[in-house]
Short mmCIF file of C-alpha atoms in Angstrom, two decimals:
data_model
loop_
_atom_site.label_atom_id
_atom_site.label_comp_id
_atom_site.label_asym_id
_atom_site.label_seq_id
_atom_site.Cartn_x
_atom_site.Cartn_y
_atom_site.Cartn_z
CA MET A 1 167.05 143.46 -2.20
CA VAL A 2 164.75 143.17 -5.20
CA LEU A 3 161.71 143.74 -2.99
CA LYS A 4 163.31 146.80 -1.39
CA SER A 5 164.09 148.27 -4.81
CA LEU A 6 160.54 147.60 -5.97
CA LEU A 7 159.03 149.28 -2.92
CA PHE A 8 161.19 152.36 -3.39
CA ALA A 9 160.24 152.47 -7.07
CA VAL A 10 156.55 152.39 -6.14
CA ALA A 11 157.07 155.19 -3.61
CA HIS A 12 158.96 157.21 -6.20
CA ALA A 13 156.18 156.73 -8.74
CA VAL A 14 153.54 157.87 -6.22
CA GLY A 15 155.58 160.97 -5.42
CA LEU A 16 156.03 161.83 -9.07
CA PHE A 17 152.31 161.38 -9.66
CA ALA A 18 151.56 163.77 -6.81
CA THR A 19 153.88 166.46 -8.15
CA ALA A 20 152.77 165.96 -11.75
CA GLN A 21 149.56 167.87 -10.95
CA HIS A 22 151.65 170.86 -9.89
CA PRO A 23 155.10 170.52 -11.50
CA LEU A 24 157.94 172.19 -9.66
CA PRO A 25 159.71 175.09 -11.40
CA ASP A 26 163.42 174.73 -12.10
CA TRP A 27 164.36 176.85 -9.08
CA ALA A 28 162.57 174.62 -6.55
CA LEU A 29 163.97 171.63 -4.69
CA GLY A 30 162.32 168.24 -5.19
CA PRO A 31 160.36 166.13 -5.57
CA PHE A 32 160.74 164.75 -2.05
CA ILE A 33 159.67 161.13 -1.83
CA ARG A 34 158.67 159.24 1.30
CA PRO A 35 160.55 155.91 1.34
CA ALA A 36 158.03 153.06 1.35
CA HIS A 37 157.17 151.41 4.67
CA ILE A 38 159.74 153.47 6.57
CA ASN A 39 157.84 156.31 8.23
CA PRO A 40 157.52 157.36 10.90
CA VAL A 41 161.22 157.06 11.65
CA LEU A 42 160.87 158.26 15.24
CA ALA A 43 158.05 157.71 17.73
CA PRO A 44 157.44 158.23 21.49
CA ASP A 45 159.05 155.91 24.01
CA THR A 46 157.68 155.44 27.51
CA GLN A 47 160.82 153.60 28.62
CA SER A 48 163.25 156.52 28.16
CA ILE A 49 163.88 157.93 31.64
CA PHE A 50 166.11 160.75 32.88
CA PHE A 51 166.49 162.83 36.03
CA ASP A 52 164.76 166.14 35.38
CA PRO A 53 166.36 169.13 37.15
CA MET A 54 163.11 171.08 36.93
CA HIS A 55 160.99 168.54 38.82
CA LYS A 56 163.91 167.04 40.78
CA LYS A 57 162.86 163.51 39.88
CA LYS A 58 163.14 160.87 37.18
CA LEU A 59 160.51 160.99 34.45
CA ALA A 60 159.63 159.62 31.02
CA TRP A 61 160.77 162.59 28.97
CA GLU A 62 159.57 161.39 25.52
CA ALA A 63 156.48 159.44 26.54
CA GLY A 64 153.99 161.87 25.04
CA ASP A 65 154.93 162.87 21.51
CA VAL A 66 158.08 163.35 19.40
CA PHE A 67 158.07 165.76 16.45
CA ASN A 68 159.50 168.88 14.77
CA PRO A 69 163.11 167.75 14.15
CA ALA A 70 166.36 169.43 13.17
CA ALA A 71 169.06 167.54 11.31
CA ALA A 72 172.83 167.74 10.87
CA VAL A 73 175.74 165.72 9.49
CA LYS A 74 178.85 164.84 11.53
CA ASN A 75 181.66 162.37 10.80
CA GLY A 76 179.74 160.61 8.04
CA LYS A 77 176.60 160.12 10.09
CA LEU A 78 173.28 161.92 10.02
CA TYR A 79 171.91 163.19 13.33
CA VAL A 80 168.35 164.23 14.12
CA LEU A 81 167.55 166.40 17.12
CA TYR A 82 163.85 166.09 17.81
CA ARG A 83 161.37 167.76 20.11
CA ALA A 84 160.02 165.37 22.74
CA GLU A 85 157.15 165.98 25.12
CA ASP A 86 156.44 164.21 28.38
CA ARG A 87 152.95 163.41 29.67
CA SER A 88 152.80 166.12 32.30
CA ALA A 89 149.61 167.62 30.85
CA MET A 90 147.18 167.52 27.94
CA GLY A 91 147.06 170.00 25.08
CA ILE A 92 149.50 171.66 22.68
CA GLY A 93 151.97 173.88 24.53
CA LYS A 94 150.99 172.65 27.99
CA ARG A 95 153.63 169.95 28.46
CA THR A 96 157.40 170.31 28.81
CA SER A 97 159.52 169.94 25.67
CA ARG A 98 163.09 168.65 25.57
CA LEU A 99 165.36 167.76 22.65
CA GLY A 100 166.45 164.19 22.06
CA ILE A 101 169.06 162.97 19.59
CA ALA A 102 169.11 160.07 17.14
CA GLU A 103 171.89 158.99 14.80
CA SER A 104 171.81 157.16 11.49
CA ARG A 105 174.24 155.82 8.90
CA ASP A 106 171.69 155.92 6.08
CA GLY A 107 169.32 158.69 7.15
CA ILE A 108 166.49 156.21 7.68
CA LYS A 109 167.29 153.72 10.42
CA MET A 110 167.58 155.70 13.65
CA LYS A 111 169.30 154.92 16.94
CA LYS A 112 168.07 157.14 19.76
CA GLY A 113 170.12 158.40 22.66
CA PRO A 114 168.74 157.40 26.09
CA GLU A 115 168.44 160.94 27.49
CA PRO A 116 167.69 164.41 26.11
CA VAL A 117 170.70 166.48 25.07
CA PHE A 118 168.97 169.84 25.49
CA TYR A 119 166.36 170.78 28.08
CA PRO A 120 165.24 173.35 30.67
CA ASP A 121 167.89 173.22 33.37
CA GLU A 122 169.19 175.10 36.40
CA ASP A 123 171.01 177.54 34.14
CA SER A 124 170.99 181.12 32.89
CA GLN A 125 167.92 180.49 30.69
CA LYS A 126 165.68 179.15 33.45
CA GLU A 127 163.43 182.22 33.37
CA ASN A 128 162.81 181.77 29.63
CA GLU A 129 162.47 177.95 29.51
CA TRP A 130 160.63 176.87 32.66
CA PRO A 131 158.15 175.18 32.56
CA GLY A 132 157.40 174.92 28.82
CA GLY A 133 160.87 173.93 27.71
CA CYS A 134 162.89 173.98 24.50
CA GLU A 135 161.04 173.59 21.21
CA ASP A 136 161.35 173.32 17.43
CA PRO A 137 165.11 173.40 16.69
CA ARG A 138 166.78 174.30 13.40
CA ILE A 139 170.48 173.48 13.08
CA ALA A 140 173.22 174.44 10.63
CA VAL A 141 177.02 174.16 10.82
CA THR A 142 179.89 176.51 10.01
CA ALA A 143 182.78 175.51 7.76
CA ASN A 144 184.96 174.98 10.84
CA GLY A 145 182.49 172.63 12.51
CA LEU A 146 180.52 174.82 14.93
CA TYR A 147 176.87 173.76 15.08
CA VAL A 148 174.43 176.63 15.57
CA MET A 149 170.92 175.92 16.78
CA LEU A 150 168.00 178.32 16.69
CA TYR A 151 165.16 177.11 18.90
CA THR A 152 162.09 178.36 20.74
CA GLN A 153 162.22 179.06 24.46
CA TRP A 154 158.76 178.60 26.00
CA ASN A 155 158.00 179.71 29.55
CA ARG A 156 154.26 179.62 28.83
CA LYS A 157 154.19 183.41 28.78
CA VAL A 158 156.33 184.47 25.82
CA ALA A 159 157.91 182.38 23.07
CA ARG A 160 161.42 183.60 22.26
CA LEU A 161 163.76 182.65 19.44
CA ALA A 162 167.06 181.65 21.09
CA VAL A 163 170.57 180.53 20.11
CA ALA A 164 172.78 177.65 21.25
CA THR A 165 176.09 176.32 19.91
CA SER A 166 177.94 173.01 20.04
CA LYS A 167 180.95 171.23 18.58
CA ASP A 168 179.51 167.71 18.95
CA LEU A 169 175.67 168.07 18.84
CA LYS A 170 175.42 166.69 22.37
CA ASN A 171 177.00 169.32 24.62
CA TRP A 172 175.46 172.72 24.05
CA THR A 173 176.11 176.27 25.21
CA LYS A 174 172.97 178.38 25.60
CA HIS A 175 173.36 182.01 24.53
CA GLY A 176 169.83 183.22 25.23
CA PRO A 177 167.34 185.13 23.06
CA ALA A 178 168.59 185.92 19.56
CA PHE A 179 167.30 189.52 19.65
CA ARG A 180 168.41 190.28 23.21
CA LYS A 181 170.76 193.14 22.27
CA ALA A 182 169.33 194.48 19.02
CA TYR A 183 167.92 198.02 19.14
CA ASP A 184 168.59 198.26 22.90
CA GLY A 185 166.46 195.19 23.61
CA ARG A 186 163.37 196.40 21.76
CA PHE A 187 162.53 192.88 20.50
CA LYS A 188 163.88 190.88 23.46
CA ASP A 189 160.44 190.12 24.90
CA MET A 190 158.53 189.99 21.64
CA PHE A 191 156.90 186.69 20.64
CA SER A 192 159.35 185.21 18.12
CA LYS A 193 160.24 181.79 16.72
CA SER A 194 161.26 179.72 13.67
CA ALA A 195 164.53 180.64 11.97
CA SER A 196 166.16 179.50 8.71
CA MET A 197 169.87 180.36 8.63
CA ILE A 198 171.29 180.69 5.12
CA THR A 199 173.59 177.88 4.01
CA LYS A 200 175.35 176.79 0.83
CA ILE A 201 176.93 173.62 -0.55
CA GLU A 202 180.71 173.91 -0.33
CA ASN A 203 182.97 170.99 -1.25
CA GLY A 204 180.04 168.62 -0.94
CA LYS A 205 179.03 169.91 2.51
CA GLN A 206 176.18 172.16 3.56
CA VAL A 207 177.60 175.03 5.62
CA ILE A 208 176.50 178.40 6.96
CA THR A 209 177.43 181.24 4.63
CA LYS A 210 177.43 185.04 4.62
CA ILE A 211 175.42 187.34 2.40
CA LYS A 212 177.08 190.69 1.71
CA GLY A 213 179.45 190.17 4.62
CA LYS A 214 176.79 189.21 7.17
CA TYR A 215 175.30 185.98 8.42
CA MET A 216 171.61 186.04 7.59
CA MET A 217 168.44 184.22 8.50
CA TYR A 218 164.79 184.34 7.62
CA TRP A 219 162.62 184.02 10.70
CA GLY A 220 159.05 184.27 11.91
CA GLU A 221 155.83 182.38 12.33
CA ARG A 222 152.91 184.32 10.87
CA PHE A 223 155.08 186.43 8.59
CA MET A 224 158.61 185.94 7.30
CA ASN A 225 161.25 188.44 8.33
CA ILE A 226 165.04 188.85 7.95
CA ALA A 227 167.77 189.21 10.57
CA THR A 228 171.55 189.56 10.25
CA SER A 229 174.49 188.79 12.53
CA ASP A 230 178.25 189.16 12.78
CA ASP A 231 178.76 186.31 15.25
CA LEU A 232 175.78 183.90 14.79
CA VAL A 233 174.71 184.63 18.37
CA ASN A 234 173.41 188.20 18.40
CA TRP A 235 170.92 188.91 15.63
CA THR A 236 169.45 192.17 14.36
CA PRO A 237 166.01 192.14 12.69
CA SER A 238 165.55 194.13 9.51
CA LEU A 239 163.21 197.12 9.76
CA ASP A 240 161.22 198.98 7.13
CA GLU A 241 161.30 202.72 6.49
CA LYS A 242 158.83 203.27 9.37
CA GLY A 243 160.95 201.38 11.86
CA ASN A 244 158.70 198.32 11.96
CA LEU A 245 159.72 194.75 11.21
CA GLU A 246 160.20 194.24 7.50
CA LEU A 247 157.73 191.57 6.40
CA VAL A 248 159.20 189.96 3.30
CA VAL A 249 156.65 187.12 2.97
CA LYS A 250 153.03 187.25 4.09
CA PRO A 251 150.06 184.84 4.06
CA ARG A 252 147.97 184.83 0.89
CA ARG A 253 144.19 184.72 0.91
CA GLY A 254 142.89 181.68 -0.95
CA TYR A 255 146.18 179.77 -0.84
CA PHE A 256 147.52 176.90 1.27
CA ASP A 257 149.48 179.47 3.31
CA SER A 258 146.48 181.72 3.93
CA ASP A 259 146.93 181.78 7.72
CA LEU A 260 150.69 181.87 8.26
CA THR A 261 154.09 181.43 6.59
CA GLU A 262 156.44 179.88 9.16
CA CYS A 263 160.12 179.44 8.32
CA GLY A 264 161.31 175.86 7.92
CA PRO A 265 164.80 174.32 7.72
CA PRO A 266 168.04 176.17 6.85
CA ALA A 267 167.81 178.21 3.65
CA ILE A 268 170.05 177.35 0.69
CA VAL A 269 171.99 179.50 -1.76
CA THR A 270 171.48 178.09 -5.27
CA ASP A 271 172.40 179.29 -8.74
CA LYS A 272 168.89 180.77 -8.92
CA GLY A 273 168.90 182.71 -5.63
CA ILE A 274 168.21 182.04 -1.94
CA LEU A 275 165.76 179.20 -1.48
CA VAL A 276 163.62 179.00 1.66
CA LEU A 277 161.40 176.02 2.43
CA TYR A 278 158.60 177.00 4.79
CA ASN A 279 155.49 175.79 6.57
CA GLY A 280 152.20 177.22 5.36
CA LYS A 281 149.04 176.95 7.42
CA ASN A 282 145.63 177.05 5.78
CA LYS A 283 142.97 179.22 7.37
CA GLY A 284 140.14 177.59 9.27
CA GLY A 285 137.38 179.73 7.77
CA MET A 286 136.89 182.30 5.03
CA GLY A 287 139.91 182.98 2.85
CA ARG A 288 141.35 179.48 2.98
CA ASP A 289 142.38 177.28 0.06
CA THR A 290 139.45 174.92 -0.37
CA SER A 291 141.69 172.33 -2.05
CA TYR A 292 143.13 171.52 1.36
CA THR A 293 141.62 170.78 4.75
CA ALA A 294 141.06 173.76 7.02
CA ASN A 295 143.99 174.40 9.41
CA THR A 296 146.30 172.02 7.51
CA TYR A 297 150.04 172.62 7.64
CA ALA A 298 151.70 171.95 4.27
CA ALA A 299 155.12 172.94 2.93
CA GLY A 300 155.95 175.64 0.41
CA GLN A 301 159.04 177.13 -1.21
CA VAL A 302 159.99 180.73 -1.89
CA LEU A 303 162.99 182.10 -3.81
CA PHE A 304 164.71 185.38 -2.96
CA ASP A 305 167.04 187.52 -5.04
CA LEU A 306 170.65 186.85 -3.97
CA ASN A 307 171.50 190.53 -4.57
CA ASP A 308 168.42 191.72 -2.67
CA PRO A 309 167.50 189.02 -0.11
CA SER A 310 164.24 190.76 0.77
CA ARG A 311 162.88 190.55 -2.79
CA VAL A 312 160.80 187.52 -3.71
CA ILE A 313 161.43 186.31 -7.26
CA GLY A 314 159.59 182.99 -7.08
CA ARG A 315 156.97 181.35 -4.87
CA LEU A 316 155.01 178.12 -5.18
CA ASP A 317 151.26 178.59 -5.42
CA ASN A 318 150.72 174.99 -4.35
CA PRO A 319 152.53 173.09 -1.59
CA PHE A 320 155.26 170.67 -2.63
CA PHE A 321 154.66 168.46 0.42
CA VAL A 322 151.27 167.78 2.02
CA PRO A 323 149.86 165.42 4.68
CA THR A 324 148.89 162.15 3.01
CA GLU A 325 149.66 159.37 5.49
CA PRO A 326 147.41 158.36 8.43
CA PHE A 327 150.08 159.31 11.00
CA GLU A 328 150.30 162.76 9.37
CA LYS A 329 146.58 163.29 9.92
CA SER A 330 146.16 161.94 13.45
CA GLY A 331 147.84 162.83 16.72
CA GLN A 332 147.99 166.11 18.61
CA TYR A 333 147.12 167.94 15.39
CA PRO A 334 144.45 165.93 13.55
CA ALA A 335 143.81 168.59 10.88
CA GLY A 336 146.95 167.26 9.20
CA THR A 337 150.54 168.42 9.56
CA VAL A 338 153.83 167.92 7.76
CA PHE A 339 155.99 170.42 9.61
CA ILE A 340 159.43 170.69 7.97
CA GLU A 341 162.45 171.72 10.06
CA GLY A 342 165.41 169.50 9.18
CA LEU A 343 167.02 169.58 5.74
CA VAL A 344 170.50 168.19 5.11
CA TYR A 345 172.64 167.26 2.12
CA PHE A 346 173.89 163.73 2.82
CA SER A 347 175.39 161.09 0.50
CA GLY A 348 174.50 163.16 -2.55
CA LYS A 349 170.83 163.43 -1.57
CA TRP A 350 168.61 165.87 0.28
CA PHE A 351 166.98 164.45 3.42
CA LEU A 352 163.95 166.36 4.70
CA TYR A 353 162.80 165.61 8.26
CA TYR A 354 159.40 166.73 9.42
CA GLY A 355 156.90 166.54 12.25
CA CYS A 356 153.82 164.42 11.64
CA ALA A 357 150.67 165.89 13.26
CA ASP A 358 152.81 167.03 16.23
CA SER A 359 153.22 163.39 17.26
CA ARG A 360 155.83 161.56 15.13
CA VAL A 361 158.87 162.23 12.93
CA GLY A 362 159.03 161.37 9.23
CA VAL A 363 161.57 161.62 6.42
CA ALA A 364 161.35 162.31 2.70
CA ILE A 365 164.24 162.21 0.23
CA TYR A 366 165.11 164.08 -2.94
CA ASP A 367 167.85 162.58 -5.12
CA PRO A 368 169.06 165.20 -7.66
CA ARG A 369 170.52 162.35 -9.74
CA GLY A 370 167.03 160.92 -10.21
CA LYS A 371 167.88 157.51 -8.77
#
């Protein structure tokens, strides 16, 4: 027990040293500390087999890589839904992705389920999900216990942001593309992904909330946009005065997010505004931040005005979370990646789950009590 406490203290000290160079403002969340000798918390498994309806045979569904996780709390346990790739091909985006589930009592020690809980099937979404699969989930829950998942459908032609719902995190109903009905289907076949639904802490639980009478999410990969909904299934993107998508956050030349600003885990309403944690990618050439490796994915934070959710009132100039560990700099994405997608409030702490170089899953923890 003494050794465990010492190791965590060392990890905490390292994290504080890292953030001391770029202190976080009072509106930001953190610092997030990697527990010592814990990560990665999830890794590929060649022994996990299931019967795949797409190939009509049994296969090792998570033998390739596991990464980009969502997270949720249910009945006092923390659950992680992670993207798993088989070994059907080589190269990013060329395999089939399915979502596995792992549960934990402490947020660190994980017990995986034997089969995926979400995958391309003989269902209504076959056209959108075969053969690439289901990718990069973000999950949040309503006050009455309905889990809503925004994920990417990938048919290797168009990536589409889609919606699914569940009461138990294991049995899901697919509702199809999030923008299917908006503006008479104008954005139905547009490349879209990565959504951060707005949540708040209510009676010690993190739940989906409304802003001005509407459910709201920030979404997008290269730029950050807004969409609203009345039912959490059908979403309407916000447009500018010219009728184009309203881009509320854009890449910045010379910064860590010089190439793209991709939405991360569920957004949070705080006493300062609406806080969005996002993934910033550094450019590979001119215009990049030379403090970080070219093409690196690191994590940023941006604060929006609660009364005007499209107005930025705070944004980190430096990432609060960067690739530092060997497994975050090697794998499918060797330039270095900490890709944040799962953020949950659990046991009085914030648990942040992230993809490590598109190959593993890691966790970092922020304790607001400073313990």
